[in-house]
Amino acid sequence: MPKKKTGARKKAENRREREKQLRASRSTVDLAKHPCNASMECDKCQRRQKNRAFCYFCNAVQKLPICAQCGKTKCMMKSSDCVIKHAGVYSTGLAMVGAICDFCEAWVCHGRKCLSTHACACPLTDAECVECERGVWDHGGRIFSCSFCHNFLCEDDQFEHQASCQVLEAETFKCVSCNRLGQHSCLRCKACFCDEHTRSKVFKQEKGKQPPCPKCGHETQETKDLSMSTRSLKFGRQAGAEEGDGASGYDAYWKNLSSDKYGDASYHEEEEEYEAEDDEEEEDEGGKDSDAESSDLFTNLNLGRTYASGYAHFEEQED
């Protein structure tokens, strides 16, 4: 029988477990809360953007740069970690920085730990938006990670991508390799796998985690825990829905196609009839208008005494 744990021993074990979790949480910082991806407002143009050494819009240098690793704006020399010694003096601005990261385009302070570890642990090393394929240097916004497939997203495409991320590249929830129902889904490959086909010789499953995808190695999730939907395409036999007379499939497709053709033909015939009637009405109105105009021209015309007026014989008698 093992010895019974005392209260002090239980407290010590719980303390060690909490410290272990705290160390793990410090090493894995959320991408949206990381200092190199923090929100910054330019001092000159007042535009909000990602933390950068130079403004993306006006290329101005910021007065208070933020370290991309530790997030501080002032070095108070509490430890001997600084590469540049400044005993008794607080350094801010460009006196605090030591380098610019090539991946996140942000300042790194002159601390020895930040300078030696940030380049290897920068979370934006391969940060390219999966939708528009733009990197950190190609746009001024922040970088985010998709909640489902964990791919990088820019600030413009994050909501649109996450709204359509849980859509499979298949018409059913069946496994890609067999005909059984896929219980595990990979949100990067957009495919389902059964229990048997999630076992891969290349990617090993870690203890206490979901099985990896046999294609890309990304951790899968259970399909029942997701709001997955299938791809729906309307072409060919799938374009015609079932009607009251029972026509579906290819019959409904050709029936709908023929009805559309006849409908277009009748529509064009009606249009031609309407156009012909409009032309006739315009011609009739044009003829009436022309007669009225010609009669108006000769109303005030005076030709004097003529035979047509009946006054010509009076002139002859006078002569």
Coordinates of C-alpha atoms in Angstrom, one line a residue:
M1 CA 0.0 0.0 0.0
P2 CA 1.4 3.4 -0.9
K3 CA 1.8 5.9 1.9
K4 CA -1.0 8.4 2.5
K5 CA -0.2 11.9 1.3
T6 CA -0.1 14.5 4.0
G7 CA -1.6 18.0 3.6
A8 CA 1.7 19.7 3.1
R9 CA 2.7 17.2 0.4
K10 CA -0.6 17.8 -1.5
K11 CA -0.1 21.6 -1.3
A12 CA 3.4 21.3 -2.6
E13 CA 2.3 19.1 -5.6
N14 CA -0.5 21.5 -6.4
R15 CA 1.9 24.5 -6.3
R16 CA 4.3 22.7 -8.6
E17 CA 1.5 21.9 -11.0
R18 CA 0.3 25.6 -11.1
E19 CA 3.9 26.8 -11.7
K20 CA 4.2 24.3 -14.5
Q21 CA 1.0 25.6 -16.1
L22 CA 2.1 29.2 -15.7
R23 CA 5.5 28.5 -17.4
A24 CA 3.7 26.8 -20.3
S25 CA 1.2 29.7 -20.7
R26 CA 4.1 32.2 -20.8
S27 CA 5.7 30.3 -23.6
T28 CA 2.5 30.1 -25.7
V29 CA 1.1 33.6 -25.9
D30 CA -2.0 34.2 -27.9
L31 CA -1.2 35.7 -31.3
A32 CA -3.6 38.6 -30.9
K33 CA -2.0 39.5 -27.6
H34 CA 1.6 39.1 -28.6
P35 CA 3.7 42.4 -28.4
C36 CA 4.9 42.1 -32.0
N37 CA 1.2 42.0 -33.1
A38 CA 0.0 44.8 -30.8
S39 CA -2.1 47.7 -32.1
M40 CA -0.2 50.9 -32.7
E41 CA -1.3 54.4 -33.6
C42 CA 1.2 56.5 -35.7
D43 CA 2.3 59.8 -34.0
K44 CA 2.3 61.6 -37.3
C45 CA -0.7 60.4 -39.5
Q46 CA -2.8 59.1 -36.5
R47 CA -3.6 55.8 -38.4
R48 CA -4.0 52.6 -36.4
Q49 CA -1.9 49.7 -37.5
K50 CA 0.2 46.8 -36.3
N51 CA 3.3 47.4 -34.1
R52 CA 6.0 48.5 -36.6
A53 CA 9.4 50.2 -36.5
F54 CA 8.2 52.6 -39.3
C55 CA 4.7 53.7 -40.1
Y56 CA 3.3 51.7 -43.0
F57 CA 1.6 54.7 -44.5
C58 CA 4.0 57.7 -43.9
N59 CA 7.2 55.8 -42.9
A60 CA 7.5 57.9 -39.8
V61 CA 9.6 56.7 -36.8
Q62 CA 7.6 56.3 -33.6
K63 CA 8.5 58.3 -30.5
L64 CA 7.9 55.4 -28.1
P65 CA 8.8 52.1 -29.8
I66 CA 7.4 48.9 -28.3
C67 CA 9.7 45.9 -27.9
A68 CA 8.4 43.0 -30.1
Q69 CA 9.4 40.4 -27.5
C70 CA 8.8 41.8 -24.0
G71 CA 6.4 44.6 -24.9
K72 CA 8.1 47.3 -22.8
T73 CA 8.6 51.0 -23.9
K74 CA 11.1 52.0 -21.2
C75 CA 14.2 50.2 -20.0
M76 CA 14.8 50.8 -16.3
M77 CA 18.0 48.8 -16.0
K78 CA 16.8 46.6 -13.1
S79 CA 19.0 43.7 -14.3
S80 CA 22.3 43.5 -16.0
D81 CA 20.7 42.0 -19.2
C82 CA 21.1 45.2 -21.3
V83 CA 23.7 45.0 -24.1
I84 CA 24.2 48.8 -23.8
K85 CA 24.8 49.8 -20.2
H86 CA 23.0 52.9 -18.8
A87 CA 23.4 52.8 -15.1
G88 CA 21.0 55.0 -13.2
V89 CA 19.3 56.3 -16.4
Y90 CA 16.0 55.2 -17.8
S91 CA 16.2 54.8 -21.6
T92 CA 13.3 55.4 -23.9
G93 CA 12.8 55.9 -27.6
L94 CA 15.6 54.9 -30.0
A95 CA 18.0 54.6 -27.0
M96 CA 16.1 51.5 -25.9
V97 CA 16.0 49.6 -29.2
G98 CA 18.7 47.2 -30.4
A99 CA 17.4 45.7 -33.7
I100 CA 14.4 45.4 -36.1
C101 CA 12.9 41.9 -36.6
D102 CA 12.8 40.9 -40.3
F103 CA 9.6 38.9 -39.8
C104 CA 7.3 41.1 -37.8
E105 CA 8.9 44.5 -38.8
A106 CA 9.0 45.7 -35.2
W107 CA 11.6 47.0 -32.8
V108 CA 13.4 44.7 -30.4
C109 CA 14.9 46.2 -27.2
H110 CA 18.6 46.1 -26.4
G111 CA 18.1 43.3 -23.8
R112 CA 20.3 40.3 -24.4
K113 CA 17.4 37.8 -23.9
C114 CA 15.1 39.6 -26.4
L115 CA 17.9 40.0 -29.0
S116 CA 18.9 36.4 -28.8
T117 CA 15.5 34.7 -28.7
H118 CA 13.0 36.8 -30.6
A119 CA 14.2 36.0 -34.1
C120 CA 13.8 32.3 -33.5
A121 CA 10.5 32.5 -31.6
C122 CA 8.8 35.2 -33.6
P123 CA 5.2 34.0 -34.2
L124 CA 4.9 35.9 -37.5
T125 CA 7.8 34.1 -39.2
D126 CA 5.6 32.6 -41.9
A127 CA 2.6 34.8 -41.4
E128 CA 1.0 34.9 -44.8
C129 CA -2.8 35.3 -45.1
V130 CA -4.4 32.1 -46.4
E131 CA -7.0 34.1 -48.4
C132 CA -5.2 37.0 -50.1
E133 CA -1.6 35.6 -49.7
R134 CA -0.2 38.9 -48.3
G135 CA 2.6 39.0 -45.7
V136 CA 3.4 41.4 -42.9
W137 CA 5.3 43.7 -45.3
D138 CA 2.4 43.8 -47.8
H139 CA -0.4 45.3 -45.6
G140 CA -0.6 47.5 -42.5
G141 CA -3.1 45.6 -40.5
R142 CA -2.6 43.0 -37.7
I143 CA -2.3 39.2 -38.2
F144 CA -4.8 36.8 -36.7
S145 CA -5.2 33.1 -36.6
C146 CA -8.4 31.2 -37.7
S147 CA -10.2 29.5 -34.7
F148 CA -10.8 26.4 -36.7
C149 CA -8.0 25.7 -39.2
H150 CA -5.4 27.8 -37.3
N151 CA -4.1 29.4 -40.5
F152 CA -2.9 33.0 -40.6
L153 CA -5.4 35.7 -41.6
C154 CA -5.1 39.4 -42.3
E155 CA -7.4 42.0 -40.7
D156 CA -9.5 42.3 -43.9
D157 CA -10.3 38.6 -44.4
Q158 CA -10.6 37.2 -40.9
F159 CA -14.4 37.4 -40.5
E160 CA -15.2 36.3 -44.0
H161 CA -12.8 33.3 -43.8
Q162 CA -14.0 32.1 -40.5
A163 CA -17.7 32.3 -41.6
S164 CA -17.0 29.8 -44.5
C165 CA -14.2 27.7 -42.9
Q166 CA -16.3 24.8 -41.7
V167 CA -17.3 23.6 -45.2
L168 CA -16.1 20.3 -46.5
E169 CA -14.7 19.8 -50.0
A170 CA -17.1 16.9 -50.4
E171 CA -20.8 16.4 -50.8
T172 CA -21.1 13.9 -47.9
F173 CA -19.6 13.3 -44.5
K174 CA -18.1 10.0 -45.6
C175 CA -14.5 9.1 -45.1
V176 CA -12.2 10.0 -47.9
S177 CA -10.6 6.5 -48.1
C178 CA -13.7 4.4 -47.5
N179 CA -17.5 4.6 -47.5
R180 CA -17.9 4.8 -43.7
L181 CA -19.0 7.9 -41.8
G182 CA -16.1 10.2 -41.1
Q183 CA -15.9 10.8 -37.3
H184 CA -12.8 13.1 -37.5
S185 CA -12.5 16.2 -39.6
C186 CA -9.4 18.1 -40.7
L187 CA -10.3 21.7 -41.1
R188 CA -7.2 22.4 -43.2
C189 CA -7.7 19.6 -45.8
K190 CA -11.6 20.0 -45.4
A191 CA -12.0 16.3 -45.3
C192 CA -13.4 13.6 -43.0
F193 CA -11.7 10.4 -41.8
C194 CA -13.0 7.4 -40.0
D195 CA -11.2 5.9 -36.9
E196 CA -9.2 3.4 -38.9
H197 CA -7.9 5.8 -41.5
T198 CA -6.8 8.5 -39.0
R199 CA -4.0 6.1 -37.9
S200 CA -0.9 7.2 -39.9
K201 CA 2.6 5.8 -40.0
V202 CA 4.0 9.2 -40.7
F203 CA 2.3 11.4 -38.1
K204 CA 2.1 9.9 -34.6
Q205 CA -0.7 10.6 -32.2
E206 CA 0.3 12.3 -28.9
K207 CA -1.1 11.1 -25.7
G208 CA -4.3 13.0 -24.6
K209 CA -4.8 14.7 -28.0
Q210 CA -6.9 14.1 -31.1
P211 CA -5.4 12.0 -33.9
P212 CA -3.5 14.0 -36.5
C213 CA -4.7 14.3 -40.1
P214 CA -3.0 11.5 -42.3
K215 CA -2.6 14.1 -45.1
C216 CA -1.1 17.2 -43.5
G217 CA -0.5 16.2 -39.9
H218 CA -2.8 18.9 -38.4
E219 CA -4.8 17.9 -35.4
T220 CA -8.3 16.7 -36.3
Q221 CA -11.5 17.4 -34.4
E222 CA -14.6 15.3 -34.0
T223 CA -17.2 16.1 -36.6
K224 CA -20.0 16.0 -34.1
D225 CA -18.4 18.9 -32.1
L226 CA -18.3 21.1 -35.2
S227 CA -20.9 22.9 -37.3
M228 CA -19.6 21.3 -40.4
S229 CA -21.5 21.5 -43.7
T230 CA -21.0 19.9 -47.1
R231 CA -20.3 21.5 -50.5
S232 CA -23.4 22.1 -52.6
L233 CA -23.0 22.6 -56.4
K234 CA -26.0 23.1 -58.7
F235 CA -25.1 21.8 -62.2
G236 CA -26.2 18.9 -64.4
R237 CA -28.6 16.5 -62.7
Q238 CA -28.5 18.4 -59.4
A239 CA -29.8 21.6 -60.9
G240 CA -33.4 20.4 -61.1
A241 CA -35.3 19.9 -57.9
E242 CA -38.2 17.5 -57.6
E243 CA -41.5 18.9 -58.8
G244 CA -45.1 17.9 -58.3
D245 CA -45.1 15.6 -61.4
G246 CA -42.1 13.7 -60.0
A247 CA -39.6 15.0 -62.6
S248 CA -36.1 15.1 -61.1
G249 CA -32.5 14.4 -62.0
Y250 CA -31.5 14.7 -65.7
D251 CA -35.2 14.8 -66.8
A252 CA -35.8 17.9 -64.7
Y253 CA -32.6 19.5 -65.8
W254 CA -33.5 19.2 -69.5
K255 CA -37.1 20.1 -68.8
N256 CA -36.0 23.3 -67.0
L257 CA -33.6 24.1 -69.8
S258 CA -36.3 23.7 -72.5
S259 CA -38.8 25.7 -70.6
D260 CA -36.2 28.5 -70.2
K261 CA -35.6 28.4 -73.9
Y262 CA -39.3 28.6 -74.8
G263 CA -39.9 31.2 -72.2
D264 CA -37.1 33.3 -73.7
A265 CA -38.5 32.9 -77.2
S266 CA -42.0 33.9 -76.2
Y267 CA -40.6 36.8 -74.3
H268 CA -38.7 38.0 -77.3
E269 CA -41.8 37.6 -79.5
E270 CA -43.9 39.7 -77.1
E271 CA -41.1 42.3 -77.1
E272 CA -41.1 42.5 -80.9
E273 CA -44.9 42.9 -81.0
Y274 CA -44.8 45.7 -78.5
E275 CA -42.0 47.4 -80.5
A276 CA -44.0 47.2 -83.7
E277 CA -47.1 48.7 -82.1
D278 CA -45.0 51.5 -80.6
D279 CA -43.5 52.2 -84.1
E280 CA -47.0 52.4 -85.7
E281 CA -48.3 54.8 -83.0
E282 CA -45.3 57.0 -83.5
E283 CA -45.8 57.1 -87.2
D284 CA -49.5 58.0 -86.9
E285 CA -48.6 60.8 -84.4
G286 CA -45.9 62.0 -86.7
G287 CA -48.3 62.2 -89.7
K288 CA -50.9 64.2 -87.7
D289 CA -48.2 66.6 -86.5
S290 CA -46.9 67.2 -90.0
D291 CA -50.4 67.9 -91.4
A292 CA -51.1 70.3 -88.6
E293 CA -47.8 72.1 -89.2
S294 CA -48.3 72.5 -92.9
S295 CA -51.9 73.8 -92.4
D296 CA -50.5 76.4 -90.0
L297 CA -48.0 77.6 -92.5
F298 CA -50.7 78.5 -95.2
T299 CA -53.3 80.0 -92.9
N300 CA -51.8 83.5 -93.1
L301 CA -50.9 83.3 -96.8
N302 CA -52.7 86.1 -98.9
L303 CA -52.5 85.7 -102.7
G304 CA -54.8 88.7 -103.5
R305 CA -57.8 88.5 -105.9
T306 CA -57.6 85.3 -107.9
Y307 CA -60.1 83.2 -109.9
A308 CA -60.2 80.7 -107.1
S309 CA -61.3 83.4 -104.7
G310 CA -64.2 84.5 -107.0
Y311 CA -63.1 88.2 -107.2
A312 CA -61.3 88.1 -110.6
H313 CA -64.4 89.2 -112.8
F314 CA -64.9 92.3 -110.6
E315 CA -61.4 93.5 -111.6
E316 CA -62.1 92.8 -115.4
Q317 CA -65.3 94.9 -115.3
E318 CA -63.6 97.8 -113.7
D319 CA -60.9 97.8 -116.4

